[in-house]
Amino acid sequence: MYMRSTNQPADNAVEARLGNSVHWSDFAACKGRTSLFFAPRAERPQARLRRETQAGAICAKCTVVDDCRSFARDNHEYGFWGCESEEERHRAGYTVSAPIGIRARPAAFAN
């Protein structure tokens, strides 16, 4: 976790409550680009592949990608985090209640 020097005054009330700490996500290359990392409703598979490819390119250059992936795995997050889709996290043993690929399948084909 990254910490800011406590010699500087807090910039806002939230920072003051956190003891001037700065979260890893403050350093994320994806900051402000959430549309690439979370699927829109009824996204088609081809569009998902394009979106996740673009997201992965951003993650590949990110300095906090490992922290991001760990956060998503530990908190069962949806979306593309730490260069990993929710389906990839699910296959790696980090459960998400219903990964996109599983949610998209008709009930007759579910395992």
XYZ file of C-alpha atoms in Angstrom:
111
model
C 0.000 0.000 0.000
C 1.273 3.452 -0.868
C 1.352 6.067 1.870
C 1.737 9.819 1.508
C 4.024 11.671 3.855
C 2.151 12.835 6.945
C 4.175 16.062 7.007
C 1.740 17.611 4.518
C -1.700 18.861 5.586
C -4.679 16.794 4.444
C -6.183 18.016 1.168
C -9.736 17.125 2.178
C -11.874 15.653 4.935
C -11.766 12.114 3.527
C -7.990 12.138 3.439
C -7.925 13.466 7.004
C -10.100 10.572 8.209
C -7.796 8.099 6.468
C -4.718 9.542 8.142
C -3.338 11.014 4.895
C -3.074 7.552 3.354
C -3.258 7.123 -0.384
C -4.813 3.976 -1.819
C -3.110 1.918 -4.547
C -5.970 2.786 -6.894
C -4.799 6.409 -6.897
C -1.882 5.194 -9.037
C -3.944 3.000 -11.395
C -3.427 3.612 -15.116
C -7.160 3.000 -15.679
C -8.330 5.775 -13.366
C -11.276 7.533 -15.013
C -11.745 4.899 -17.732
C -14.352 2.646 -16.129
C -16.277 2.011 -19.356
C -13.427 -0.226 -20.569
C -13.369 -2.278 -17.395
C -17.061 -2.965 -16.793
C -19.378 -4.532 -19.357
C -22.392 -2.609 -20.581
C -25.710 -4.401 -20.462
C -26.231 -6.964 -23.251
C -22.641 -6.675 -24.493
C -21.965 -8.987 -27.439
C -19.029 -11.424 -27.217
C -17.081 -9.657 -29.996
C -17.503 -6.289 -28.288
C -16.424 -7.812 -24.975
C -13.273 -9.207 -26.569
C -12.392 -5.788 -28.049
C -13.127 -3.991 -24.770
C -11.119 -6.442 -22.659
C -8.210 -6.339 -25.131
C -8.089 -2.546 -24.756
C -8.381 -2.836 -20.975
C -5.593 -5.427 -20.892
C -3.281 -3.085 -22.817
C -3.799 -0.438 -20.132
C -3.274 -2.983 -17.337
C -0.051 -4.220 -18.946
C 1.497 -0.759 -18.438
C 0.102 -0.213 -14.935
C 2.397 -0.045 -11.912
C -0.253 -1.353 -9.492
C -1.621 -4.269 -11.554
C -0.756 -6.855 -8.864
C -2.509 -4.858 -6.130
C -5.522 -4.455 -8.403
C -5.725 -8.180 -9.190
C -5.396 -9.093 -5.506
C -8.140 -6.634 -4.578
C -10.515 -8.097 -7.168
C -9.763 -11.657 -6.122
C -10.132 -10.942 -2.408
C -13.362 -8.967 -2.839
C -15.054 -11.133 -5.504
C -15.315 -8.172 -7.872
C -17.082 -8.091 -11.214
C -15.412 -6.557 -14.239
C -11.883 -6.508 -15.596
C -9.332 -5.959 -12.807
C -5.568 -6.448 -12.759
C -5.475 -7.709 -16.357
C -7.979 -10.428 -15.473
C -11.660 -10.891 -16.336
C -14.137 -12.145 -13.752
C -14.332 -15.415 -15.690
C -10.522 -15.803 -15.480
C -10.648 -15.122 -11.722
C -13.391 -17.724 -11.390
C -11.291 -20.324 -13.254
C -8.311 -19.480 -11.010
C -10.416 -20.385 -7.965
C -11.500 -16.892 -6.917
C -15.241 -17.129 -7.050
C -17.604 -14.543 -8.388
C -21.230 -15.430 -7.825
C -21.981 -15.479 -11.572
C -19.173 -14.649 -14.025
C -20.267 -13.018 -17.290
C -19.757 -16.170 -19.361
C -21.844 -18.215 -16.965
C -24.560 -15.559 -16.645
C -24.817 -15.298 -20.425
C -25.482 -19.011 -20.970
C -29.089 -20.190 -21.106
C -30.116 -22.202 -18.039
C -30.431 -25.373 -20.140
C -26.681 -25.271 -20.826
C -25.486 -24.394 -17.312
C -23.383 -27.019 -15.535
